[in-house]
PDB file of N, CA, C and O in Angstrom:
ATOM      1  N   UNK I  12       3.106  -9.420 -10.804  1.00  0.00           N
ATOM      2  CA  UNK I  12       2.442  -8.138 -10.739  1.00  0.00           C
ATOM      3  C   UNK I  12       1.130  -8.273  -9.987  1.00  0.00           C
ATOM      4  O   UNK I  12       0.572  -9.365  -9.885  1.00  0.00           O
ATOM      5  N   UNK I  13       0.560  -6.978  -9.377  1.00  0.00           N
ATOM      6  CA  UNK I  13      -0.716  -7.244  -9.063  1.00  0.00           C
ATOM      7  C   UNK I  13      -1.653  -8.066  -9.780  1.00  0.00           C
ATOM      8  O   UNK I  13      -2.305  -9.019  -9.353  1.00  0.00           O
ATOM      9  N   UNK I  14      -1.624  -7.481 -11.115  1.00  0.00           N
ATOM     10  CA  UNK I  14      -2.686  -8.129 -11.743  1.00  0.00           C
ATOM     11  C   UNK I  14      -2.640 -10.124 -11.791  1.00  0.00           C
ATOM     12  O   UNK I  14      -3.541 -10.961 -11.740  1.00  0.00           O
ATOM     13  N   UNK I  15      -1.396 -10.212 -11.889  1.00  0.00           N
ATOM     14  CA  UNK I  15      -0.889 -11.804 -12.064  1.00  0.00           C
ATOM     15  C   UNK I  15      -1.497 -12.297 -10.034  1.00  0.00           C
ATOM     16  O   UNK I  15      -2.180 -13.321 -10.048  1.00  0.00           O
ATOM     17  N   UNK I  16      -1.365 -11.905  -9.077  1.00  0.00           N
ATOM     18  CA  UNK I  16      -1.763 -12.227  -8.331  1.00  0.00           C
ATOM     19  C   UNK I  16      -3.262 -11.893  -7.857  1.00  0.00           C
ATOM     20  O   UNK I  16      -3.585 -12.062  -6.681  1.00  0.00           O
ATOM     21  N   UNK I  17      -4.297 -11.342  -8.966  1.00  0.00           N
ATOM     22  CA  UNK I  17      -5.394 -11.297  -9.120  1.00  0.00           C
ATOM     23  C   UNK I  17      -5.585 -12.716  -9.671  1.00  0.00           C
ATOM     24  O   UNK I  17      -6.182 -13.589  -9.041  1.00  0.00           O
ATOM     25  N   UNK I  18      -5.088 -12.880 -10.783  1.00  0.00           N
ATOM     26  CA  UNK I  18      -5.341 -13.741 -11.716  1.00  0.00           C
ATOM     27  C   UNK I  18      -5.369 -15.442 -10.785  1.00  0.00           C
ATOM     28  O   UNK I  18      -6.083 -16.418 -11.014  1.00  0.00           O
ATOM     29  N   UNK I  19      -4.363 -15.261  -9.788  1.00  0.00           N
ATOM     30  CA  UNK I  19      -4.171 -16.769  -9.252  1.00  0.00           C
ATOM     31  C   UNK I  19      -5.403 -16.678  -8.062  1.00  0.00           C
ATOM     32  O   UNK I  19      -5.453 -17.596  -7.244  1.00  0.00           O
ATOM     33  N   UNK I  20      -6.145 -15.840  -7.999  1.00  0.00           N
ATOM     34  CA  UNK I  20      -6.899 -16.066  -6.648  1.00  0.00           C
ATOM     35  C   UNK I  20      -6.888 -14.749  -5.431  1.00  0.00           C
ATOM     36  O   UNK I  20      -7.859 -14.375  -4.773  1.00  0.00           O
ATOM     37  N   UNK I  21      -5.478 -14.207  -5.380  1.00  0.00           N
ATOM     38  CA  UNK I  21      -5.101 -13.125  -4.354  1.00  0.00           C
ATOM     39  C   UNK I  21      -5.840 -12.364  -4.425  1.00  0.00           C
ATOM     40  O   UNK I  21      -6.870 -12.715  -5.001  1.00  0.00           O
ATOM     41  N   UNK I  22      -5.790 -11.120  -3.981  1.00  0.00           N
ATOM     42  CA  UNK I  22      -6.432 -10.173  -3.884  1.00  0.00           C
ATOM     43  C   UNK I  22      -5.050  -9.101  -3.326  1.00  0.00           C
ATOM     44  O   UNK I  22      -4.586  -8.973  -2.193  1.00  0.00           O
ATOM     45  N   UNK I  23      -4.775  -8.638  -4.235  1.00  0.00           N
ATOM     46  CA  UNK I  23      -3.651  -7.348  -4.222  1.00  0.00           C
ATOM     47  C   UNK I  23      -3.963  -5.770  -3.867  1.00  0.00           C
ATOM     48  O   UNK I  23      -5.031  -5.161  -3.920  1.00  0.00           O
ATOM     49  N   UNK I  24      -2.980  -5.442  -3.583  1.00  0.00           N
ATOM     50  CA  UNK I  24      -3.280  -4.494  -2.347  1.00  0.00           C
ATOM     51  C   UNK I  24      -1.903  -3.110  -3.202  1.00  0.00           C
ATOM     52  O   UNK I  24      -0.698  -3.265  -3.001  1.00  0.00           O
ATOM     53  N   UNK I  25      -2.411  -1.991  -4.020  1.00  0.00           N
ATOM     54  CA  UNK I  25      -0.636  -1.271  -4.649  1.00  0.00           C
ATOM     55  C   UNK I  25      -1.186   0.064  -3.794  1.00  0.00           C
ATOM     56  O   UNK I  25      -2.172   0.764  -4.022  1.00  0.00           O
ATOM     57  N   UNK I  26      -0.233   0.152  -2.777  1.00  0.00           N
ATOM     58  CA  UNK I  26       0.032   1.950  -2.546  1.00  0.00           C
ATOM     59  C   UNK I  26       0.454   2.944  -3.451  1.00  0.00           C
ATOM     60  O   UNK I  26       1.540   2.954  -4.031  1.00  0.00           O
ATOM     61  N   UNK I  27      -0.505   3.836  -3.556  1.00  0.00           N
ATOM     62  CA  UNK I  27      -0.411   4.376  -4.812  1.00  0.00           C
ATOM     63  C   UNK I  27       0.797   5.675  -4.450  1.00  0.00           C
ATOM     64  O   UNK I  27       1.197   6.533  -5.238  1.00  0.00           O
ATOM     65  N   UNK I  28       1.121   5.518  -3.284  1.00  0.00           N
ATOM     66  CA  UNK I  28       2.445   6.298  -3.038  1.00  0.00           C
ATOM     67  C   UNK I  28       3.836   5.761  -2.628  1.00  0.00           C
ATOM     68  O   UNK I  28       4.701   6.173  -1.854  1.00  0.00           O
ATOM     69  N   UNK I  29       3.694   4.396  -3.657  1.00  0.00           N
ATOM     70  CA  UNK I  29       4.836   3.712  -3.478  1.00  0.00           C
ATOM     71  C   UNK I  29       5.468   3.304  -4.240  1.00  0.00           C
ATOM     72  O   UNK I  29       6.585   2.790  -4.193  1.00  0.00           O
ATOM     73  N   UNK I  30       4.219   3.668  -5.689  1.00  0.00           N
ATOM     74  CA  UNK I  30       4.833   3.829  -7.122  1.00  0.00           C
ATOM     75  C   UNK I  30       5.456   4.750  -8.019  1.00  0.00           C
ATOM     76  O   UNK I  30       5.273   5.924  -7.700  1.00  0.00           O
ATOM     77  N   UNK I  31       6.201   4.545  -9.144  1.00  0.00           N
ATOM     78  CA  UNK I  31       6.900   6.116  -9.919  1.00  0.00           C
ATOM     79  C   UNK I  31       6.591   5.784 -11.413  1.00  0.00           C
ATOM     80  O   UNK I  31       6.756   4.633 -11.817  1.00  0.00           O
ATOM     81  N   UNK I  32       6.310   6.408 -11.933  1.00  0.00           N
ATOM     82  CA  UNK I  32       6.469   6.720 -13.455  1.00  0.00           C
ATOM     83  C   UNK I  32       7.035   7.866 -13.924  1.00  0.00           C
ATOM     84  O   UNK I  32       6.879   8.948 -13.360  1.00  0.00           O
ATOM     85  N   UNK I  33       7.825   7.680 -15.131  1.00  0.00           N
ATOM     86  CA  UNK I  33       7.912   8.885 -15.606  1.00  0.00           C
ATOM     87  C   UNK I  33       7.082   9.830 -16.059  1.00  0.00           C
ATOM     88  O   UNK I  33       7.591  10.791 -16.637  1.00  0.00           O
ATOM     89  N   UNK I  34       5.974   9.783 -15.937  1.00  0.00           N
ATOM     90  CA  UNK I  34       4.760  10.823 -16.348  1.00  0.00           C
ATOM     91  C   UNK I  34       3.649  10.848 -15.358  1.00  0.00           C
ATOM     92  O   UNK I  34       2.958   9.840 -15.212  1.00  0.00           O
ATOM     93  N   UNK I  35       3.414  11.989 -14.627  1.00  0.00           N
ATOM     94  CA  UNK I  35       2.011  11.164 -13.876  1.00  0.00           C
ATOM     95  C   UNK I  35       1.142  10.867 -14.574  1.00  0.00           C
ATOM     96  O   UNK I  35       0.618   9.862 -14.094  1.00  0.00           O
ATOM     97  N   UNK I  36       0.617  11.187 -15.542  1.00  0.00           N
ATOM     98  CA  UNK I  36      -0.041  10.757 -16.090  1.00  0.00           C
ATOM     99  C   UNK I  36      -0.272   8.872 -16.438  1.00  0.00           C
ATOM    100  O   UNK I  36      -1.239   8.116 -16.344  1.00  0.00           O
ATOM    101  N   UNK I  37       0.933   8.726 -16.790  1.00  0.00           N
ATOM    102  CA  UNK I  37       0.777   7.216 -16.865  1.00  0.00           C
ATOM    103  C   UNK I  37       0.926   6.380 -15.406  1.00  0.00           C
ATOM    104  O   UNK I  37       0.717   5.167 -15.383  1.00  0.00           O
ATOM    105  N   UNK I  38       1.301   7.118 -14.204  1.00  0.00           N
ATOM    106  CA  UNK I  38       0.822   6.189 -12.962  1.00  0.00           C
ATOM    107  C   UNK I  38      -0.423   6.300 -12.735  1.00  0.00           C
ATOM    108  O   UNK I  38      -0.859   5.388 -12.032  1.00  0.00           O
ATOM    109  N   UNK I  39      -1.214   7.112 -13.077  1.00  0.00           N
ATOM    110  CA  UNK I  39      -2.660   7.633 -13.284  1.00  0.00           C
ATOM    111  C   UNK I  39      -3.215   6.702 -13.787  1.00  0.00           C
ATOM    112  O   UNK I  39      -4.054   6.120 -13.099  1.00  0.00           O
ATOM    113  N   UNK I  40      -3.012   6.343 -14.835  1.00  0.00           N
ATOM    114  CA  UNK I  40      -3.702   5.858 -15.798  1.00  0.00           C
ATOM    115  C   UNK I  40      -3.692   4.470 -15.623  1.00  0.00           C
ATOM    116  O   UNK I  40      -4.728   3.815 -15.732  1.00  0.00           O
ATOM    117  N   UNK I  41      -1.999   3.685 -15.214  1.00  0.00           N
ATOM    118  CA  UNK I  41      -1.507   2.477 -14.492  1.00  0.00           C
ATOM    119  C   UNK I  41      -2.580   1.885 -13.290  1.00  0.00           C
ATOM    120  O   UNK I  41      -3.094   0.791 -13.056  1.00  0.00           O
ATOM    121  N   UNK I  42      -2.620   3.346 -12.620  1.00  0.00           N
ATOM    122  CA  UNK I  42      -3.086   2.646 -11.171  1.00  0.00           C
ATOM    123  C   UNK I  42      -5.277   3.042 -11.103  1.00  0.00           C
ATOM    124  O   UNK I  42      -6.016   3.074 -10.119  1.00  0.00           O
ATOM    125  N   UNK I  43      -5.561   3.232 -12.413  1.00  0.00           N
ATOM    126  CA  UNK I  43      -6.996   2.904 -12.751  1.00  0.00           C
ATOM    127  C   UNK I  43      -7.350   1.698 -13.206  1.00  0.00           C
ATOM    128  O   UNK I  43      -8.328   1.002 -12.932  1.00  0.00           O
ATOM    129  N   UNK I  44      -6.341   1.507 -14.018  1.00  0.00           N
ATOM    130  CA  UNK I  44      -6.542   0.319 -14.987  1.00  0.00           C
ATOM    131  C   UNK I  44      -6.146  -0.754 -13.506  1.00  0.00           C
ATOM    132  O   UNK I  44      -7.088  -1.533 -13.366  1.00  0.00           O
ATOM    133  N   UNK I  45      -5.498  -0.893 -12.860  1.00  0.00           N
ATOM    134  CA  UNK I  45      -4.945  -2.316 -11.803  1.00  0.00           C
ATOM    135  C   UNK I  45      -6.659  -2.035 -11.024  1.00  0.00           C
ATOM    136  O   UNK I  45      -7.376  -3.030 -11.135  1.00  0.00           O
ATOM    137  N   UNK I  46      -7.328  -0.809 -10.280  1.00  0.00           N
ATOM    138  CA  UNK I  46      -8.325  -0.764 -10.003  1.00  0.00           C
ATOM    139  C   UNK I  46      -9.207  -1.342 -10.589  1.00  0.00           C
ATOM    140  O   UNK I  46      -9.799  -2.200  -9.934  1.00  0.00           O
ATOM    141  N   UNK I  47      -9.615  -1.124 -11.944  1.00  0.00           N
ATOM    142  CA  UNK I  47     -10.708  -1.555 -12.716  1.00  0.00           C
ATOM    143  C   UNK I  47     -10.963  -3.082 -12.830  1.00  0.00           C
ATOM    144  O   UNK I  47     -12.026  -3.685 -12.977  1.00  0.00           O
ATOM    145  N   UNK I  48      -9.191  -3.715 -12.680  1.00  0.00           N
ATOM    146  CA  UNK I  48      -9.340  -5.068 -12.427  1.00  0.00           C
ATOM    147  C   UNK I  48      -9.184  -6.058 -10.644  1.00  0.00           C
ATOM    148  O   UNK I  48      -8.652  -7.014 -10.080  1.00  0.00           O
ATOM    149  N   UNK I  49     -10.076  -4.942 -10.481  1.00  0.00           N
ATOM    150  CA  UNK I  49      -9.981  -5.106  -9.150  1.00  0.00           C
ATOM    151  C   UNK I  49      -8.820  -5.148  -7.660  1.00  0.00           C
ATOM    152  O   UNK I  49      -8.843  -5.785  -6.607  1.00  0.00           O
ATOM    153  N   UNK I  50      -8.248  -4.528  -8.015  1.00  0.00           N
ATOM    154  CA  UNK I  50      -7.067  -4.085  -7.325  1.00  0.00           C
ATOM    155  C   UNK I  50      -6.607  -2.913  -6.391  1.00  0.00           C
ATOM    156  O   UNK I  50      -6.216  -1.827  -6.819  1.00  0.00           O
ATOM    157  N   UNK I  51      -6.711  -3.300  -4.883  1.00  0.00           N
ATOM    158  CA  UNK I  51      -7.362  -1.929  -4.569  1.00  0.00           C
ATOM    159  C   UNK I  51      -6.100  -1.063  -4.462  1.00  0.00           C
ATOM    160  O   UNK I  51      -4.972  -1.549  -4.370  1.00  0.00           O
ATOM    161  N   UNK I  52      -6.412   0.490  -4.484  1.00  0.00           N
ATOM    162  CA  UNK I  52      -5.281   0.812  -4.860  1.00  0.00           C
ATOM    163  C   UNK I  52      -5.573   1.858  -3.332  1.00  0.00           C
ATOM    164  O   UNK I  52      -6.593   2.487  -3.052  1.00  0.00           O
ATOM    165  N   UNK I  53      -4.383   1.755  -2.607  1.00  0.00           N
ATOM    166  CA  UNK I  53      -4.679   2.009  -1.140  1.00  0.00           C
ATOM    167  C   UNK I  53      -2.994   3.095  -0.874  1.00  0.00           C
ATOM    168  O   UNK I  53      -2.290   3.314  -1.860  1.00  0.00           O
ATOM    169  N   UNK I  54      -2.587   3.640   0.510  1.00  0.00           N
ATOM    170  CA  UNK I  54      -1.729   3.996   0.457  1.00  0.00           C
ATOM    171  C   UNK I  54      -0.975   3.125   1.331  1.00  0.00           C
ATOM    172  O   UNK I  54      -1.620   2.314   1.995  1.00  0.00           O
ATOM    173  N   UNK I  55       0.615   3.166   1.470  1.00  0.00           N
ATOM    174  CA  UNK I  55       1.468   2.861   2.306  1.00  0.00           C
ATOM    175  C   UNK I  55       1.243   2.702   3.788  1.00  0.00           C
ATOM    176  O   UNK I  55       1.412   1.656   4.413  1.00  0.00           O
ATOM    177  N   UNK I  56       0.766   4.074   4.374  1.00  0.00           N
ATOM    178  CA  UNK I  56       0.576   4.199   5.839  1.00  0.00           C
ATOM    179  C   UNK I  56      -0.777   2.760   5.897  1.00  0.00           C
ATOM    180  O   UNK I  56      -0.726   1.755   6.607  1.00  0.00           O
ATOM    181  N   UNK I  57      -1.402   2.978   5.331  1.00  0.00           N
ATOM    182  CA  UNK I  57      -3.149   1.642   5.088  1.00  0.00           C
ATOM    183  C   UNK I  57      -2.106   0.695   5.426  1.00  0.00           C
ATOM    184  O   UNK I  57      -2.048   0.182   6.543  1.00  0.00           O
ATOM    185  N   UNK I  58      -1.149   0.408   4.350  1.00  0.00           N
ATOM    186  CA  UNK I  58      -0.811  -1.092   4.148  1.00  0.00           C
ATOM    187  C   UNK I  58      -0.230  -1.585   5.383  1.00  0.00           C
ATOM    188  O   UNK I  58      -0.345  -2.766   5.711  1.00  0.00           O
ATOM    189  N   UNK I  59       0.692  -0.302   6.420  1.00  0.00           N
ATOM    190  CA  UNK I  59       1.317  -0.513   7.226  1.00  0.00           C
ATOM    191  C   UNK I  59       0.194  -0.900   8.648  1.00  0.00           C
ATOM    192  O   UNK I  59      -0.014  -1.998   9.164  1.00  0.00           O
ATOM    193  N   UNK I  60      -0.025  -0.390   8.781  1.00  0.00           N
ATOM    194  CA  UNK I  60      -1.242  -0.617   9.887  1.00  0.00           C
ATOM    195  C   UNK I  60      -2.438  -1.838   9.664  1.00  0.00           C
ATOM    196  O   UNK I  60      -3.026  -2.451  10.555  1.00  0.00           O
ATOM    197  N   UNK I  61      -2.588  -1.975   8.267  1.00  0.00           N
ATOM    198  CA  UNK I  61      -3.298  -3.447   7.733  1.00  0.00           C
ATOM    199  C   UNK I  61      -2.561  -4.298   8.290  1.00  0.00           C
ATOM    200  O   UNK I  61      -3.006  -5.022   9.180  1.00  0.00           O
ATOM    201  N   UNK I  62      -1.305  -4.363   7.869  1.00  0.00           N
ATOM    202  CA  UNK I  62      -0.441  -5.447   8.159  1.00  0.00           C
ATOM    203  C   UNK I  62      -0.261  -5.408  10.135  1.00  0.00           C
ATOM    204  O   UNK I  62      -0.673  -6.292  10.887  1.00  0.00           O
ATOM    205  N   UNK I  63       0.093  -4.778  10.340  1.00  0.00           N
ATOM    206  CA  UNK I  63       0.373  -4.586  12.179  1.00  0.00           C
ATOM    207  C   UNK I  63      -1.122  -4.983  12.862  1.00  0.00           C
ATOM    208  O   UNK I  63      -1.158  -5.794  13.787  1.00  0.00           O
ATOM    209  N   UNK I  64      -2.147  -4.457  12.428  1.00  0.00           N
ATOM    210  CA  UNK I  64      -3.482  -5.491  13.145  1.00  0.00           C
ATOM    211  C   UNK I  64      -3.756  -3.733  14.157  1.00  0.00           C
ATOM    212  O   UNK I  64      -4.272  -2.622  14.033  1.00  0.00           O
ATOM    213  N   UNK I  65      -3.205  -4.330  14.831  1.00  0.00           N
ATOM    214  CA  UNK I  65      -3.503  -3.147  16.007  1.00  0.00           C
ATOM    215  C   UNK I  65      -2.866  -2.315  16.941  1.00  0.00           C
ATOM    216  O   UNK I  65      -1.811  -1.876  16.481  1.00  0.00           O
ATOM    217  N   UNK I  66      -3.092  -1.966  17.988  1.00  0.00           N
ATOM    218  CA  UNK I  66      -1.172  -0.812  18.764  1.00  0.00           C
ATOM    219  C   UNK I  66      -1.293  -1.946  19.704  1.00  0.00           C
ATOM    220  O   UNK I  66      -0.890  -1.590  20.811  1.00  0.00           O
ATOM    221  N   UNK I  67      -1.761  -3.387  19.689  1.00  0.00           N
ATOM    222  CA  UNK I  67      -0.926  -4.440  20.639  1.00  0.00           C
ATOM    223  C   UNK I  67      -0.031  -5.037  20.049  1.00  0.00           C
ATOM    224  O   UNK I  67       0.748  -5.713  20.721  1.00  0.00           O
ATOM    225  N   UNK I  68       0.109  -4.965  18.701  1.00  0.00           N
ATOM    226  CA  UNK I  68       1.747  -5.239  17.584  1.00  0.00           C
ATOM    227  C   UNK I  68       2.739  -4.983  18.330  1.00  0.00           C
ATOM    228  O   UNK I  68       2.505  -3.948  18.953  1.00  0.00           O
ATOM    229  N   UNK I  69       4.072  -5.558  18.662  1.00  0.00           N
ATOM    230  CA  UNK I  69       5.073  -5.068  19.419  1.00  0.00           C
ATOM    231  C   UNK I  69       5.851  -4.036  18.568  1.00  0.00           C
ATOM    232  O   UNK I  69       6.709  -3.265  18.997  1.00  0.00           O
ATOM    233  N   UNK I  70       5.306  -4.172  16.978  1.00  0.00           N
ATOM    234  CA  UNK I  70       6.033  -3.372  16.076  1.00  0.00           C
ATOM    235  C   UNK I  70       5.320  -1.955  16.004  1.00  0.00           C
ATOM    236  O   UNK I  70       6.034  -1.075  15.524  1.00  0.00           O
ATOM    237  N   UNK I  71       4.396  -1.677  16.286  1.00  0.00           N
ATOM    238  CA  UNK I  71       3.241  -0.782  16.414  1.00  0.00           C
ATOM    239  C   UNK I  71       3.983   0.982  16.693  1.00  0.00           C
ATOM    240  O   UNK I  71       3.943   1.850  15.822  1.00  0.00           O
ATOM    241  N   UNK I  72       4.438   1.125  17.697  1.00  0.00           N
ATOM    242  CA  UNK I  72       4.892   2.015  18.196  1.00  0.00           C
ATOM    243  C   UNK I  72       5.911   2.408  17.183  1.00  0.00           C
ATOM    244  O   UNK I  72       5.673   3.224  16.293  1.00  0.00           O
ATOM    245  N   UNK I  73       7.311   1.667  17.383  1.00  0.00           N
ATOM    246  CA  UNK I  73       8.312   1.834  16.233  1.00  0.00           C
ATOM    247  C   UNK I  73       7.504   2.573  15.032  1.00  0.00           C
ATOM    248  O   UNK I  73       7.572   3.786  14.836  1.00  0.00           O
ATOM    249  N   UNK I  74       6.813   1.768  14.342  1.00  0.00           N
ATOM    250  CA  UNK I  74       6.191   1.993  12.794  1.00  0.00           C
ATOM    251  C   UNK I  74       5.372   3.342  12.863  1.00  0.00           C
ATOM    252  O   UNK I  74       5.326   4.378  12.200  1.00  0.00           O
ATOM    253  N   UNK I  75       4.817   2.891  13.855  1.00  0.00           N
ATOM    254  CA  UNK I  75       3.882   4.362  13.914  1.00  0.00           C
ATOM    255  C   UNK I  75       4.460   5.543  13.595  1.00  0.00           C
ATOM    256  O   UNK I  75       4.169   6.312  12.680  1.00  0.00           O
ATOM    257  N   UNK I  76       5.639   5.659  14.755  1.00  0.00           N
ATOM    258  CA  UNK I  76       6.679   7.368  14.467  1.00  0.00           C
ATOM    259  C   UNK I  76       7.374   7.158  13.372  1.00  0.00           C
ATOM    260  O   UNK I  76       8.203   8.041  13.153  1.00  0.00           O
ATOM    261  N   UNK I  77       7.318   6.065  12.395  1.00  0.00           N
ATOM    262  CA  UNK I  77       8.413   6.377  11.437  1.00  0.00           C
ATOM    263  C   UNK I  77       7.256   7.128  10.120  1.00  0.00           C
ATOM    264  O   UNK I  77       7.532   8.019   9.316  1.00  0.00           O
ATOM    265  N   UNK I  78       5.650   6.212  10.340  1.00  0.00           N
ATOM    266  CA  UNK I  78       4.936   6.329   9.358  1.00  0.00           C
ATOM    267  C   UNK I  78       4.645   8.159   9.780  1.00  0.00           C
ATOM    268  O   UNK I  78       4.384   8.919   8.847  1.00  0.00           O
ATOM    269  N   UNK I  79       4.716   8.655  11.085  1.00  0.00           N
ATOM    270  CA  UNK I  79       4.385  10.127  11.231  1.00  0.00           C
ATOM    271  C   UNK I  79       5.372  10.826  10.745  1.00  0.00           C
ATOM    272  O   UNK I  79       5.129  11.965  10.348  1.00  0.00           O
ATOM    273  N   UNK I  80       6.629  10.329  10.673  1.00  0.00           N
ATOM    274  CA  UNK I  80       7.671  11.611  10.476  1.00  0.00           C
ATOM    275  C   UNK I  80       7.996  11.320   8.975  1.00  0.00           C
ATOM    276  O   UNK I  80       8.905  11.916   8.396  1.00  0.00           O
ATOM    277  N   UNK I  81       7.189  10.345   8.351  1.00  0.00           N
ATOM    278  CA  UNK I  81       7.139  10.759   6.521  1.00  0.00           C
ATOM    279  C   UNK I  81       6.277  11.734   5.902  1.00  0.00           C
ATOM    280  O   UNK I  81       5.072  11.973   5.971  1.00  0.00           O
ATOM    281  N   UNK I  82       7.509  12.354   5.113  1.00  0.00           N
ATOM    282  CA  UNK I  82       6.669  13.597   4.685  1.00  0.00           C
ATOM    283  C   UNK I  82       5.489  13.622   3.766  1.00  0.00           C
ATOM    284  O   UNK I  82       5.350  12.545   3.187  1.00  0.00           O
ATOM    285  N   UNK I  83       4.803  14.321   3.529  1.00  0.00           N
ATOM    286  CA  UNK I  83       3.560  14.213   2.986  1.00  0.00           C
ATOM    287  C   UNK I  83       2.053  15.250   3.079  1.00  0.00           C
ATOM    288  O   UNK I  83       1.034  14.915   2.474  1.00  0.00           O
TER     289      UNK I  83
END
């Protein structure tokens, strides 16, 4: 879990639109508590473009139109 890869040193990264609960309330509440222990709680499109660096990624383009044509 995030928190377990806090615990070893990492530094974890949860898109908070990549998670489900049955209540929002408790992804609410889930994704304060992973914050509070330092866990940043970021979205999908972040993580995707974190990870790719920059539009000299050969993956860049591809990802880009897929991350635009998700709804939201």
């Amino acid at each position: 879990t995030a928190r377990d890869l806090m615990g070893r040193g990492f530094h974890a990264h949860v898109p908070f639109d990549a998670v489900a609960s049955r209540d929002p309330a408790c992804k609410a509440t889930a994704l304060a508590a992973l914050a509070s222990h330092g866990v940043t709680v970021t979205t999908t499109e972040t993580a995707v473009f974190d990870l790719l660096g920059d539009a000299r990624n050969l993956h860049f383009r591809p990802l880009s139109k897929l991350v635009r044509d998700l709804p939201g």
